JSON list of C-alpha atoms in Angstrom, two decimals:
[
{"chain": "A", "resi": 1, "resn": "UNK", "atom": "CA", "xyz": [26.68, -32.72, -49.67]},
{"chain": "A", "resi": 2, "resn": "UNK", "atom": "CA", "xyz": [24.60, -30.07, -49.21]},
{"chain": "A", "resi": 3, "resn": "UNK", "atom": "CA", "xyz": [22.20, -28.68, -46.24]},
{"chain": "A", "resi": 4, "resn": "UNK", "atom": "CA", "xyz": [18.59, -29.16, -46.26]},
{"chain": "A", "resi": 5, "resn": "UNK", "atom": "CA", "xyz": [16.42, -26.62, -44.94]},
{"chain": "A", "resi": 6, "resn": "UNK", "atom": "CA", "xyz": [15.18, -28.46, -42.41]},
{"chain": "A", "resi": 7, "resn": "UNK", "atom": "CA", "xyz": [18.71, -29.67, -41.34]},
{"chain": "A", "resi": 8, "resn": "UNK", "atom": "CA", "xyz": [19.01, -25.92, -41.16]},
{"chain": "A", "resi": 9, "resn": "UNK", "atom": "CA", "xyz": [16.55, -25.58, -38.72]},
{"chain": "A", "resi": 10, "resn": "UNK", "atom": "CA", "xyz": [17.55, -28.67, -36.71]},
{"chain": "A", "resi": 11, "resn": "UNK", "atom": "CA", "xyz": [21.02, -26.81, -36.50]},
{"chain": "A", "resi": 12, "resn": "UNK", "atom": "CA", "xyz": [19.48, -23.63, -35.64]},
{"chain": "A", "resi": 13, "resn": "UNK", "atom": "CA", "xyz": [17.67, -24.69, -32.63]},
{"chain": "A", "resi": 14, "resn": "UNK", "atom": "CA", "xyz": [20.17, -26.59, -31.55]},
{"chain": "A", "resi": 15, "resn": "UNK", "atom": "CA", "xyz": [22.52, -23.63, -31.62]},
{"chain": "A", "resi": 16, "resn": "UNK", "atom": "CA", "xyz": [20.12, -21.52, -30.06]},
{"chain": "A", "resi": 17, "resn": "UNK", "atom": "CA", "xyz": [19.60, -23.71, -27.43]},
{"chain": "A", "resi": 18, "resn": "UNK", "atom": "CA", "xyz": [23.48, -24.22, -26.15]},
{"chain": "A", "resi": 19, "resn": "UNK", "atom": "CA", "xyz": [23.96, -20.46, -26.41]},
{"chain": "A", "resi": 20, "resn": "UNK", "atom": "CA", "xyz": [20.99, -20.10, -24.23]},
{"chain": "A", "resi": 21, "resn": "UNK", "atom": "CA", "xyz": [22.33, -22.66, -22.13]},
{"chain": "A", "resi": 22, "resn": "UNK", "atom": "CA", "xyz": [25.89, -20.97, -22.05]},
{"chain": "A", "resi": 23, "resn": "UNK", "atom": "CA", "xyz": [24.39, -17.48, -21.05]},
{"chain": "A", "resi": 24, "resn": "UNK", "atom": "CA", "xyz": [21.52, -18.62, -18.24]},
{"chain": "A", "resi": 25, "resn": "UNK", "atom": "CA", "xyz": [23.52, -21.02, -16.45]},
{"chain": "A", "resi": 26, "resn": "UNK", "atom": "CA", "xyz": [26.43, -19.09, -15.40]},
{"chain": "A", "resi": 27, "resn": "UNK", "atom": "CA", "xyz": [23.91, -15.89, -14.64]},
{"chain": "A", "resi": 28, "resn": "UNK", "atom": "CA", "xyz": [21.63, -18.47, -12.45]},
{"chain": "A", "resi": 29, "resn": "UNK", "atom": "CA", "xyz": [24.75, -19.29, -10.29]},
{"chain": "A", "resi": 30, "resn": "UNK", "atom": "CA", "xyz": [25.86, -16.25, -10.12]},
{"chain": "A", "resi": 31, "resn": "UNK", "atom": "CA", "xyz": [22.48, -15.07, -9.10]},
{"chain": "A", "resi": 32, "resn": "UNK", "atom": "CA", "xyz": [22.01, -17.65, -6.34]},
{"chain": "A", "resi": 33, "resn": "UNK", "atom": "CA", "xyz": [25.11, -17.43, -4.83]},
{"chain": "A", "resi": 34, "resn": "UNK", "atom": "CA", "xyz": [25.52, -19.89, -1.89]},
{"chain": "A", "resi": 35, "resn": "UNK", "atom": "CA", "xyz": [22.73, -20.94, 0.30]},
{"chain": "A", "resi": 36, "resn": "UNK", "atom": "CA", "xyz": [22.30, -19.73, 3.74]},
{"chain": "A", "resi": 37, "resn": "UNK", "atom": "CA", "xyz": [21.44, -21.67, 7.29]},
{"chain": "A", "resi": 38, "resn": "UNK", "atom": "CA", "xyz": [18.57, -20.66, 8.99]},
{"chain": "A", "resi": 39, "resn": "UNK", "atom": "CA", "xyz": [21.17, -18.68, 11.78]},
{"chain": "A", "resi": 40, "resn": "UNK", "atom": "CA", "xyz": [20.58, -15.70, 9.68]},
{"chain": "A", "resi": 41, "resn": "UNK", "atom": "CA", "xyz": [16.71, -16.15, 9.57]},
{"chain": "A", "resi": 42, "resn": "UNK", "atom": "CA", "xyz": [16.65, -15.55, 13.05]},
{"chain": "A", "resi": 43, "resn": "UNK", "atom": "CA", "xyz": [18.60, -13.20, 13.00]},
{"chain": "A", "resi": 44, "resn": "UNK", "atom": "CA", "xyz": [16.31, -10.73, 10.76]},
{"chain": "A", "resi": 45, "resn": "UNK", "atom": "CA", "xyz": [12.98, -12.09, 12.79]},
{"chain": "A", "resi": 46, "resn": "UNK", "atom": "CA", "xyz": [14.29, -11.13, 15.87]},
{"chain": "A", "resi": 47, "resn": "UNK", "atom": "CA", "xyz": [14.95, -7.23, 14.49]},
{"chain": "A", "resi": 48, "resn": "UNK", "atom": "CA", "xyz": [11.65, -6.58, 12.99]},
{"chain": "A", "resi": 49, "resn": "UNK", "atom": "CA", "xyz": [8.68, -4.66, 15.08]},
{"chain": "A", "resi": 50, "resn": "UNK", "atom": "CA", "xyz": [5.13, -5.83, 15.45]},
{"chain": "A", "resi": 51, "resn": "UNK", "atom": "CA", "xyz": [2.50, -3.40, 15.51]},
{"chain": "A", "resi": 52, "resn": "UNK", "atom": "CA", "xyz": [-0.89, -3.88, 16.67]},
{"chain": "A", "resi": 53, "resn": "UNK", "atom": "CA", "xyz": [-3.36, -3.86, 14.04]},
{"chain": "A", "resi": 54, "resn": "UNK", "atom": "CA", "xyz": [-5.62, -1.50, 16.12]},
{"chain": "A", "resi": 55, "resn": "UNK", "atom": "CA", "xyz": [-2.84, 0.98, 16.27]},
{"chain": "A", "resi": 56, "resn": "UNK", "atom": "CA", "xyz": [-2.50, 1.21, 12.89]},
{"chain": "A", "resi": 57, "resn": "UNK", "atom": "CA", "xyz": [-4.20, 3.52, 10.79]},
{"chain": "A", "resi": 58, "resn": "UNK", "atom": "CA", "xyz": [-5.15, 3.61, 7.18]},
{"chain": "A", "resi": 59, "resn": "UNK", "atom": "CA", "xyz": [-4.83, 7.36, 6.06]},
{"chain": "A", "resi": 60, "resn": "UNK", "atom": "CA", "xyz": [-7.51, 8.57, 3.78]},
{"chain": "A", "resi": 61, "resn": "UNK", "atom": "CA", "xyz": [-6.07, 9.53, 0.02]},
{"chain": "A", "resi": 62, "resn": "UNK", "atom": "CA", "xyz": [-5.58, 13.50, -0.20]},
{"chain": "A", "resi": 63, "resn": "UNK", "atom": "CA", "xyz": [-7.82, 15.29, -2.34]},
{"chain": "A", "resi": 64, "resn": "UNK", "atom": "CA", "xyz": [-7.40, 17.91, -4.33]},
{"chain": "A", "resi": 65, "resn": "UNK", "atom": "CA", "xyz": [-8.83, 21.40, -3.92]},
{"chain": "A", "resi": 66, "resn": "UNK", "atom": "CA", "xyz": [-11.82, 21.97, -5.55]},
{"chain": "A", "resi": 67, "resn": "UNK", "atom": "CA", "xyz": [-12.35, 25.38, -7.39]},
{"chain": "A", "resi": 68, "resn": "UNK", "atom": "CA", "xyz": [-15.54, 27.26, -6.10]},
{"chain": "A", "resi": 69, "resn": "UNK", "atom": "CA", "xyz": [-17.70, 28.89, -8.81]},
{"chain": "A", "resi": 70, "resn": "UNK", "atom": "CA", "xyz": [-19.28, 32.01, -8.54]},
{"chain": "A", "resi": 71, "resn": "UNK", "atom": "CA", "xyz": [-22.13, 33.61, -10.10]},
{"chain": "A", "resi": 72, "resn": "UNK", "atom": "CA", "xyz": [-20.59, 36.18, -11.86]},
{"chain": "A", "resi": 73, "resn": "UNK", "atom": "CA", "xyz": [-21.51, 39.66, -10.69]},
{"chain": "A", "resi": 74, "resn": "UNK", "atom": "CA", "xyz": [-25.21, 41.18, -12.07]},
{"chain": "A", "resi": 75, "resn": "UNK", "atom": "CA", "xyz": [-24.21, 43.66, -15.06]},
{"chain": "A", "resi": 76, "resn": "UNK", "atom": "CA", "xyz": [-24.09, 47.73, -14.02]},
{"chain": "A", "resi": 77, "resn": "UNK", "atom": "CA", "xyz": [-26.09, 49.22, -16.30]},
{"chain": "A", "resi": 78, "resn": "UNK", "atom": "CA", "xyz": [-24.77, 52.76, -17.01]},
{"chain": "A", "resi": 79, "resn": "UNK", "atom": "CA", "xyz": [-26.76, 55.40, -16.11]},
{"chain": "A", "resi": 80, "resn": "UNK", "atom": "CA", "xyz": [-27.57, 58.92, -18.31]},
{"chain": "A", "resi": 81, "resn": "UNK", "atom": "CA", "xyz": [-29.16, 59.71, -22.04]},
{"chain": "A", "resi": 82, "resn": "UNK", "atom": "CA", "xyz": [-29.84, 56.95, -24.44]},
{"chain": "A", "resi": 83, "resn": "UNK", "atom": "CA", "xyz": [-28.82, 57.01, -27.54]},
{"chain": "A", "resi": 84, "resn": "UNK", "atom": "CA", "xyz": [-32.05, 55.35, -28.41]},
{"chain": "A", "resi": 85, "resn": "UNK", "atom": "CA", "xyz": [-34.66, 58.19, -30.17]},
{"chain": "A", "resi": 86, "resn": "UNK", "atom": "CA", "xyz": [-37.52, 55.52, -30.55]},
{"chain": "A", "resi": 87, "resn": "UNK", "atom": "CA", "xyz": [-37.15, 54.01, -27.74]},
{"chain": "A", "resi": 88, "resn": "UNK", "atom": "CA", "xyz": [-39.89, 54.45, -25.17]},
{"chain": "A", "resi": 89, "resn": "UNK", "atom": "CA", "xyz": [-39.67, 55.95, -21.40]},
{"chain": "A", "resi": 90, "resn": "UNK", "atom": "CA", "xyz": [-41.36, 54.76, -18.45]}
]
């Protein structure tokens, strides 16, 4: 007797699923552990603070510097003898 592919299949999934199974289950009750009363509830209300909401204050993001750009400085032009022999005087 041989398998059919989509006995195969039907196997697969099947297999898939119970290993699934095998590895969620005991990870879910591990996970949850055991429930608690509400004793404990209490417990943690009673220890938090309550702020007003006029006291509190939103701070604004910080922003980063911005870089100031300056004209650069007018060119010197060097005083004395042109080179220039065409060029005209004033």
């Amino acid at each position: 007797m041989s398998i059919r592919d989509s006995e195969m299949h039907v196997v697969a999934m099947v297999g898939a699923c119970v290993l699934t199974a095998a590895l969620f289950i005991p990870a879910a009750v591990w996970a949850g552990g055991t429930t608690s009363n509400n004793d404990d509830d209490d417990d943690n209300a009673k220890n938090k603070v309550v702020v007003e909401a006029s006291l509190a204050a939103r701070k604004t993001p910080k922003k980063q510097p911005q870089k100031e750009f300056k004209a650069p400085p007018p060119e010197d032009k060097p005083q004395g003898v042109s080179r220039d022999e065409n060029k005209e005087t004033k």
